[in-house]
């Protein structure tokens, strides 16, 4: 991997992926809307476009070609279709960030074959308002059924880290600190997680592998919401409500 493109790359594990690629001296270009400042200096090329605007994205990319394209911000089948058309003949490999949400809800732990994007029906026309989970299912289906280049889809569970802009874990910590109630439907459900450093490292590794298709990636072990709340209570010295 000598030349790479990242769609999204200034927040959370995308930012950490950029830092690893810079350290590895990859010729790196990032495409963002230009709303979030970064600390990459002259180590990256920056292109500004909204990826939901295919004409704008095509215009800023010009005729550039890449060994690997990382797509961290593909959420709809329309965006996946546009990526198939845009990068045909222009990338050696396409890595899309997908989600554990593609699987049916509930235990036990999921394996990749529990959702098969190669046979998943692709509706025509594409749904205008699919929810997040269905959007990710269709993203995988469109990319893996239609792309003329190799595609890998990384199914991350909940990603945690100090720099998590969604503040999912922060929310629970702050509620315990402030003595506020937290509603949890099933305290004993076993859940997988991955921290942002590991997520970035997995994407970096995948860019140098020849693995194709869907792949799960998570940190070792599982925790239930009840165990998480106990750890938070111990850390802040207050009982959870």
mmCIF file of C-alpha atoms in Angstrom:
data_model
loop_
_atom_site.group_PDB
_atom_site.id
_atom_site.type_symbol
_atom_site.label_atom_id
_atom_site.label_comp_id
_atom_site.label_asym_id
_atom_site.label_seq_id
_atom_site.Cartn_x
_atom_site.Cartn_y
_atom_site.Cartn_z
ATOM 1 C CA UNK A 1 0.000 0.000 0.000
ATOM 2 C CA UNK A 2 1.807 3.064 -1.283
ATOM 3 C CA UNK A 3 -1.124 5.346 -2.030
ATOM 4 C CA UNK A 4 -4.403 5.475 -0.107
ATOM 5 C CA UNK A 5 -7.578 7.518 0.113
ATOM 6 C CA UNK A 6 -9.760 7.881 3.198
ATOM 7 C CA UNK A 7 -13.343 9.098 3.018
ATOM 8 C CA UNK A 8 -13.649 10.607 6.480
ATOM 9 C CA UNK A 9 -10.557 10.680 8.651
ATOM 10 C CA UNK A 10 -10.552 13.567 11.077
ATOM 11 C CA UNK A 11 -12.454 12.031 13.991
ATOM 12 C CA UNK A 12 -12.194 9.032 16.312
ATOM 13 C CA UNK A 13 -10.702 5.839 14.870
ATOM 14 C CA UNK A 14 -10.516 7.408 11.395
ATOM 15 C CA UNK A 15 -8.073 9.952 12.773
ATOM 16 C CA UNK A 16 -6.017 7.190 14.394
ATOM 17 C CA UNK A 17 -5.953 5.305 11.088
ATOM 18 C CA UNK A 18 -4.598 8.407 9.366
ATOM 19 C CA UNK A 19 -1.855 8.681 11.985
ATOM 20 C CA UNK A 20 -0.815 5.045 11.440
ATOM 21 C CA UNK A 21 -0.719 5.486 7.670
ATOM 22 C CA UNK A 22 1.343 8.659 8.014
ATOM 23 C CA UNK A 23 3.799 6.803 10.245
ATOM 24 C CA UNK A 24 4.037 4.114 7.560
ATOM 25 C CA UNK A 25 4.838 6.828 4.982
ATOM 26 C CA UNK A 26 1.787 6.130 2.826
ATOM 27 C CA UNK A 27 0.941 8.769 0.205
ATOM 28 C CA UNK A 28 -2.358 9.702 1.819
ATOM 29 C CA UNK A 29 -5.355 11.762 0.747
ATOM 30 C CA UNK A 30 -8.365 12.460 2.969
ATOM 31 C CA UNK A 31 -11.781 13.635 1.803
ATOM 32 C CA UNK A 32 -13.924 15.514 4.313
ATOM 33 C CA UNK A 33 -16.436 18.331 4.370
ATOM 34 C CA UNK A 34 -13.755 20.535 5.885
ATOM 35 C CA UNK A 35 -15.677 21.126 9.103
ATOM 36 C CA UNK A 36 -13.276 19.455 11.559
ATOM 37 C CA UNK A 37 -9.695 20.740 11.923
ATOM 38 C CA UNK A 38 -6.892 18.208 12.031
ATOM 39 C CA UNK A 39 -3.284 18.042 13.186
ATOM 40 C CA UNK A 40 -1.833 16.173 10.206
ATOM 41 C CA UNK A 41 0.049 19.138 8.786
ATOM 42 C CA UNK A 42 1.623 18.566 5.389
ATOM 43 C CA UNK A 43 1.604 14.783 5.828
ATOM 44 C CA UNK A 44 -1.695 14.388 3.979
ATOM 45 C CA UNK A 45 -3.450 15.838 0.958
ATOM 46 C CA UNK A 46 -6.857 17.287 1.776
ATOM 47 C CA UNK A 47 -9.849 17.327 -0.539
ATOM 48 C CA UNK A 48 -13.091 19.004 0.466
ATOM 49 C CA UNK A 49 -16.400 17.544 -0.635
ATOM 50 C CA UNK A 50 -19.615 16.119 0.797
ATOM 51 C CA UNK A 51 -19.593 12.426 -0.074
ATOM 52 C CA UNK A 52 -23.383 12.542 -0.463
ATOM 53 C CA UNK A 53 -22.791 14.782 -3.497
ATOM 54 C CA UNK A 54 -21.375 12.403 -6.133
ATOM 55 C CA UNK A 55 -20.633 15.152 -8.657
ATOM 56 C CA UNK A 56 -18.605 17.125 -6.102
ATOM 57 C CA UNK A 57 -16.737 14.007 -4.995
ATOM 58 C CA UNK A 58 -15.906 13.068 -8.573
ATOM 59 C CA UNK A 59 -14.721 16.607 -9.292
ATOM 60 C CA UNK A 60 -12.256 16.816 -6.370
ATOM 61 C CA UNK A 61 -10.825 13.356 -7.040
ATOM 62 C CA UNK A 62 -10.166 14.043 -10.710
ATOM 63 C CA UNK A 63 -8.403 11.092 -12.326
ATOM 64 C CA UNK A 64 -6.468 9.962 -9.249
ATOM 65 C CA UNK A 65 -5.963 6.257 -8.596
ATOM 66 C CA UNK A 66 -5.294 4.536 -5.265
ATOM 67 C CA UNK A 67 -3.983 1.224 -4.003
ATOM 68 C CA UNK A 68 -6.553 1.260 -1.197
ATOM 69 C CA UNK A 69 -9.688 3.292 -0.527
ATOM 70 C CA UNK A 70 -10.999 3.373 3.038
ATOM 71 C CA UNK A 71 -14.640 4.390 3.329
ATOM 72 C CA UNK A 72 -15.591 5.208 6.928
ATOM 73 C CA UNK A 73 -18.727 7.203 6.074
ATOM 74 C CA UNK A 74 -20.847 5.065 3.739
ATOM 75 C CA UNK A 75 -24.335 4.710 5.187
ATOM 76 C CA UNK A 76 -26.736 4.202 2.261
ATOM 77 C CA UNK A 77 -26.968 1.954 -0.801
ATOM 78 C CA UNK A 78 -27.035 5.077 -2.977
ATOM 79 C CA UNK A 79 -23.611 6.096 -1.627
ATOM 80 C CA UNK A 80 -22.292 2.561 -2.164
ATOM 81 C CA UNK A 81 -23.547 2.527 -5.763
ATOM 82 C CA UNK A 82 -21.883 5.864 -6.431
ATOM 83 C CA UNK A 83 -18.621 4.528 -4.968
ATOM 84 C CA UNK A 84 -18.792 1.469 -7.239
ATOM 85 C CA UNK A 85 -19.123 3.709 -10.275
ATOM 86 C CA UNK A 86 -16.562 6.267 -9.124
ATOM 87 C CA UNK A 87 -13.750 3.899 -8.179
ATOM 88 C CA UNK A 88 -14.130 1.274 -10.920
ATOM 89 C CA UNK A 89 -10.678 0.898 -12.471
ATOM 90 C CA UNK A 90 -9.186 3.346 -9.952
ATOM 91 C CA UNK A 91 -8.489 1.303 -6.822
ATOM 92 C CA UNK A 92 -6.898 -2.024 -6.071
ATOM 93 C CA UNK A 93 -8.917 -2.527 -2.914
ATOM 94 C CA UNK A 94 -11.917 -0.999 -1.122
ATOM 95 C CA UNK A 95 -12.430 -1.240 2.643
ATOM 96 C CA UNK A 96 -15.794 -0.169 4.019
ATOM 97 C CA UNK A 97 -16.567 0.343 7.693
ATOM 98 C CA UNK A 98 -19.713 -1.627 8.432
ATOM 99 C CA UNK A 99 -21.372 -2.550 11.720
ATOM 100 C CA UNK A 100 -22.440 -5.326 14.054
ATOM 101 C CA UNK A 101 -25.923 -3.908 13.439
ATOM 102 C CA UNK A 102 -26.206 -5.945 10.231
ATOM 103 C CA UNK A 103 -26.928 -8.998 12.390
ATOM 104 C CA UNK A 104 -30.266 -9.860 13.987
ATOM 105 C CA UNK A 105 -30.472 -8.442 17.489
ATOM 106 C CA UNK A 106 -29.663 -10.724 20.420
ATOM 107 C CA UNK A 107 -27.329 -13.455 21.554
ATOM 108 C CA UNK A 108 -25.402 -15.680 20.947
ATOM 109 C CA UNK A 109 -22.270 -14.172 19.410
ATOM 110 C CA UNK A 110 -22.427 -13.641 15.669
ATOM 111 C CA UNK A 111 -20.243 -15.085 12.934
ATOM 112 C CA UNK A 112 -19.883 -13.569 9.471
ATOM 113 C CA UNK A 113 -22.141 -16.159 7.823
ATOM 114 C CA UNK A 114 -25.081 -15.027 9.963
ATOM 115 C CA UNK A 115 -25.584 -12.244 7.401
ATOM 116 C CA UNK A 116 -24.687 -12.941 3.773
ATOM 117 C CA UNK A 117 -24.360 -9.712 1.748
ATOM 118 C CA UNK A 118 -23.626 -11.657 -1.438
ATOM 119 C CA UNK A 119 -27.195 -12.978 -1.590
ATOM 120 C CA UNK A 120 -29.058 -10.223 0.260
ATOM 121 C CA UNK A 121 -31.805 -8.815 -1.992
ATOM 122 C CA UNK A 122 -31.076 -5.336 -3.319
ATOM 123 C CA UNK A 123 -34.341 -3.428 -3.796
ATOM 124 C CA UNK A 124 -35.085 -1.244 -6.796
ATOM 125 C CA UNK A 125 -35.380 1.609 -6.288
ATOM 126 C CA UNK A 126 -33.268 1.964 -3.163
ATOM 127 C CA UNK A 127 -35.260 2.855 -0.030
ATOM 128 C CA UNK A 128 -35.205 6.568 0.755
ATOM 129 C CA UNK A 129 -35.285 6.260 4.540
ATOM 130 C CA UNK A 130 -33.724 2.960 5.601
ATOM 131 C CA UNK A 131 -32.647 2.807 9.242
ATOM 132 C CA UNK A 132 -28.983 2.535 10.192
ATOM 133 C CA UNK A 133 -28.890 -1.278 10.326
ATOM 134 C CA UNK A 134 -30.667 -1.781 7.010
ATOM 135 C CA UNK A 135 -28.541 0.936 5.457
ATOM 136 C CA UNK A 136 -25.375 -0.946 6.411
ATOM 137 C CA UNK A 137 -26.798 -4.252 5.132
ATOM 138 C CA UNK A 138 -27.518 -2.676 1.781
ATOM 139 C CA UNK A 139 -24.134 -0.923 1.669
ATOM 140 C CA UNK A 140 -22.444 -4.300 2.025
ATOM 141 C CA UNK A 141 -24.778 -5.929 -0.502
ATOM 142 C CA UNK A 142 -24.242 -3.256 -3.150
ATOM 143 C CA UNK A 143 -20.457 -3.170 -2.743
ATOM 144 C CA UNK A 144 -19.941 -6.922 -2.602
ATOM 145 C CA UNK A 145 -22.394 -7.759 -5.385
ATOM 146 C CA UNK A 146 -21.621 -4.936 -7.793
ATOM 147 C CA UNK A 147 -18.062 -3.686 -7.314
ATOM 148 C CA UNK A 148 -15.502 -4.718 -9.971
ATOM 149 C CA UNK A 149 -12.707 -4.319 -7.391
ATOM 150 C CA UNK A 150 -11.963 -6.333 -4.222
ATOM 151 C CA UNK A 151 -14.051 -5.231 -1.225
ATOM 152 C CA UNK A 152 -13.806 -5.932 2.493
ATOM 153 C CA UNK A 153 -16.517 -4.846 4.951
ATOM 154 C CA UNK A 154 -15.440 -4.537 8.589
ATOM 155 C CA UNK A 155 -18.239 -5.189 11.054
ATOM 156 C CA UNK A 156 -17.289 -3.268 14.176
ATOM 157 C CA UNK A 157 -19.284 -3.526 17.407
ATOM 158 C CA UNK A 158 -19.524 -0.471 19.702
ATOM 159 C CA UNK A 159 -16.274 1.481 19.405
ATOM 160 C CA UNK A 160 -15.049 3.114 22.616
ATOM 161 C CA UNK A 161 -12.315 5.631 23.337
ATOM 162 C CA UNK A 162 -11.532 8.875 25.115
ATOM 163 C CA UNK A 163 -12.151 10.759 21.880
ATOM 164 C CA UNK A 164 -15.552 9.185 21.120
ATOM 165 C CA UNK A 165 -17.585 12.085 19.747
ATOM 166 C CA UNK A 166 -20.828 10.128 20.305
ATOM 167 C CA UNK A 167 -20.040 10.084 24.065
ATOM 168 C CA UNK A 168 -21.872 6.787 24.594
ATOM 169 C CA UNK A 169 -19.753 5.653 27.528
ATOM 170 C CA UNK A 170 -19.340 9.243 28.743
ATOM 171 C CA UNK A 171 -23.139 9.452 29.057
ATOM 172 C CA UNK A 172 -23.255 6.537 31.486
ATOM 173 C CA UNK A 173 -20.275 7.750 33.509
ATOM 174 C CA UNK A 174 -21.713 11.249 33.855
ATOM 175 C CA UNK A 175 -25.120 9.914 34.915
ATOM 176 C CA UNK A 176 -23.566 7.779 37.645
ATOM 177 C CA UNK A 177 -21.419 10.710 38.819
ATOM 178 C CA UNK A 178 -24.497 12.944 38.996
ATOM 179 C CA UNK A 179 -26.759 10.320 40.571
ATOM 180 C CA UNK A 180 -29.080 10.262 37.560
ATOM 181 C CA UNK A 181 -30.979 7.135 36.494
ATOM 182 C CA UNK A 182 -29.811 5.044 33.547
ATOM 183 C CA UNK A 183 -32.310 2.870 31.677
ATOM 184 C CA UNK A 184 -30.910 -0.491 30.493
ATOM 185 C CA UNK A 185 -33.318 -3.103 29.043
ATOM 186 C CA UNK A 186 -31.155 -6.166 29.753
ATOM 187 C CA UNK A 187 -28.376 -5.897 32.328
ATOM 188 C CA UNK A 188 -27.071 -9.392 31.551
ATOM 189 C CA UNK A 189 -26.770 -9.254 27.763
ATOM 190 C CA UNK A 190 -23.243 -10.140 26.643
ATOM 191 C CA UNK A 191 -21.828 -7.448 24.365
ATOM 192 C CA UNK A 192 -18.711 -7.023 22.250
ATOM 193 C CA UNK A 193 -16.688 -3.826 22.039
ATOM 194 C CA UNK A 194 -13.553 -2.537 20.386
ATOM 195 C CA UNK A 195 -11.439 0.434 21.400
ATOM 196 C CA UNK A 196 -10.589 3.084 18.857
ATOM 197 C CA UNK A 197 -6.868 2.211 18.747
ATOM 198 C CA UNK A 198 -7.629 -1.418 17.952
ATOM 199 C CA UNK A 199 -10.207 -0.427 15.329
ATOM 200 C CA UNK A 200 -7.637 1.759 13.568
ATOM 201 C CA UNK A 201 -4.978 -0.947 13.778
ATOM 202 C CA UNK A 202 -7.333 -3.515 12.301
ATOM 203 C CA UNK A 203 -8.171 -1.240 9.369
ATOM 204 C CA UNK A 204 -4.470 -0.572 8.836
ATOM 205 C CA UNK A 205 -3.724 -4.313 8.812
ATOM 206 C CA UNK A 206 -6.638 -5.013 6.481
ATOM 207 C CA UNK A 207 -5.279 -2.530 3.967
ATOM 208 C CA UNK A 208 -2.185 -4.715 3.624
ATOM 209 C CA UNK A 209 -4.007 -8.037 3.517
ATOM 210 C CA UNK A 210 -5.888 -9.732 0.694
ATOM 211 C CA UNK A 211 -8.946 -10.594 2.795
ATOM 212 C CA UNK A 212 -12.242 -9.943 0.997
ATOM 213 C CA UNK A 213 -15.864 -9.958 2.085
ATOM 214 C CA UNK A 214 -17.306 -9.347 5.539
ATOM 215 C CA UNK A 215 -15.139 -9.650 8.640
ATOM 216 C CA UNK A 216 -15.904 -9.170 12.328
ATOM 217 C CA UNK A 217 -13.432 -7.228 14.452
ATOM 218 C CA UNK A 218 -13.659 -6.754 18.218
ATOM 219 C CA UNK A 219 -11.570 -6.601 21.360
ATOM 220 C CA UNK A 220 -11.012 -9.818 23.294
ATOM 221 C CA UNK A 221 -13.828 -10.836 25.642
ATOM 222 C CA UNK A 222 -17.347 -9.628 26.348
ATOM 223 C CA UNK A 223 -19.048 -7.477 28.965
ATOM 224 C CA UNK A 224 -22.664 -7.082 29.974
ATOM 225 C CA UNK A 225 -24.241 -3.673 30.636
ATOM 226 C CA UNK A 226 -24.509 -4.688 34.279
ATOM 227 C CA UNK A 227 -20.770 -5.359 34.473
ATOM 228 C CA UNK A 228 -20.034 -2.041 32.795
ATOM 229 C CA UNK A 229 -22.189 -0.157 35.294
ATOM 230 C CA UNK A 230 -20.419 -1.953 38.154
ATOM 231 C CA UNK A 231 -17.019 -0.910 36.781
ATOM 232 C CA UNK A 232 -18.220 2.672 36.416
ATOM 233 C CA UNK A 233 -19.570 2.693 39.976
ATOM 234 C CA UNK A 234 -16.287 1.405 41.313
ATOM 235 C CA UNK A 235 -14.310 3.984 39.317
ATOM 236 C CA UNK A 236 -16.361 7.018 40.404
ATOM 237 C CA UNK A 237 -17.188 5.796 43.913
ATOM 238 C CA UNK A 238 -20.972 5.994 43.514
ATOM 239 C CA UNK A 239 -23.733 3.469 43.072
ATOM 240 C CA UNK A 240 -25.569 3.438 39.730
ATOM 241 C CA UNK A 241 -29.307 4.152 39.715
#
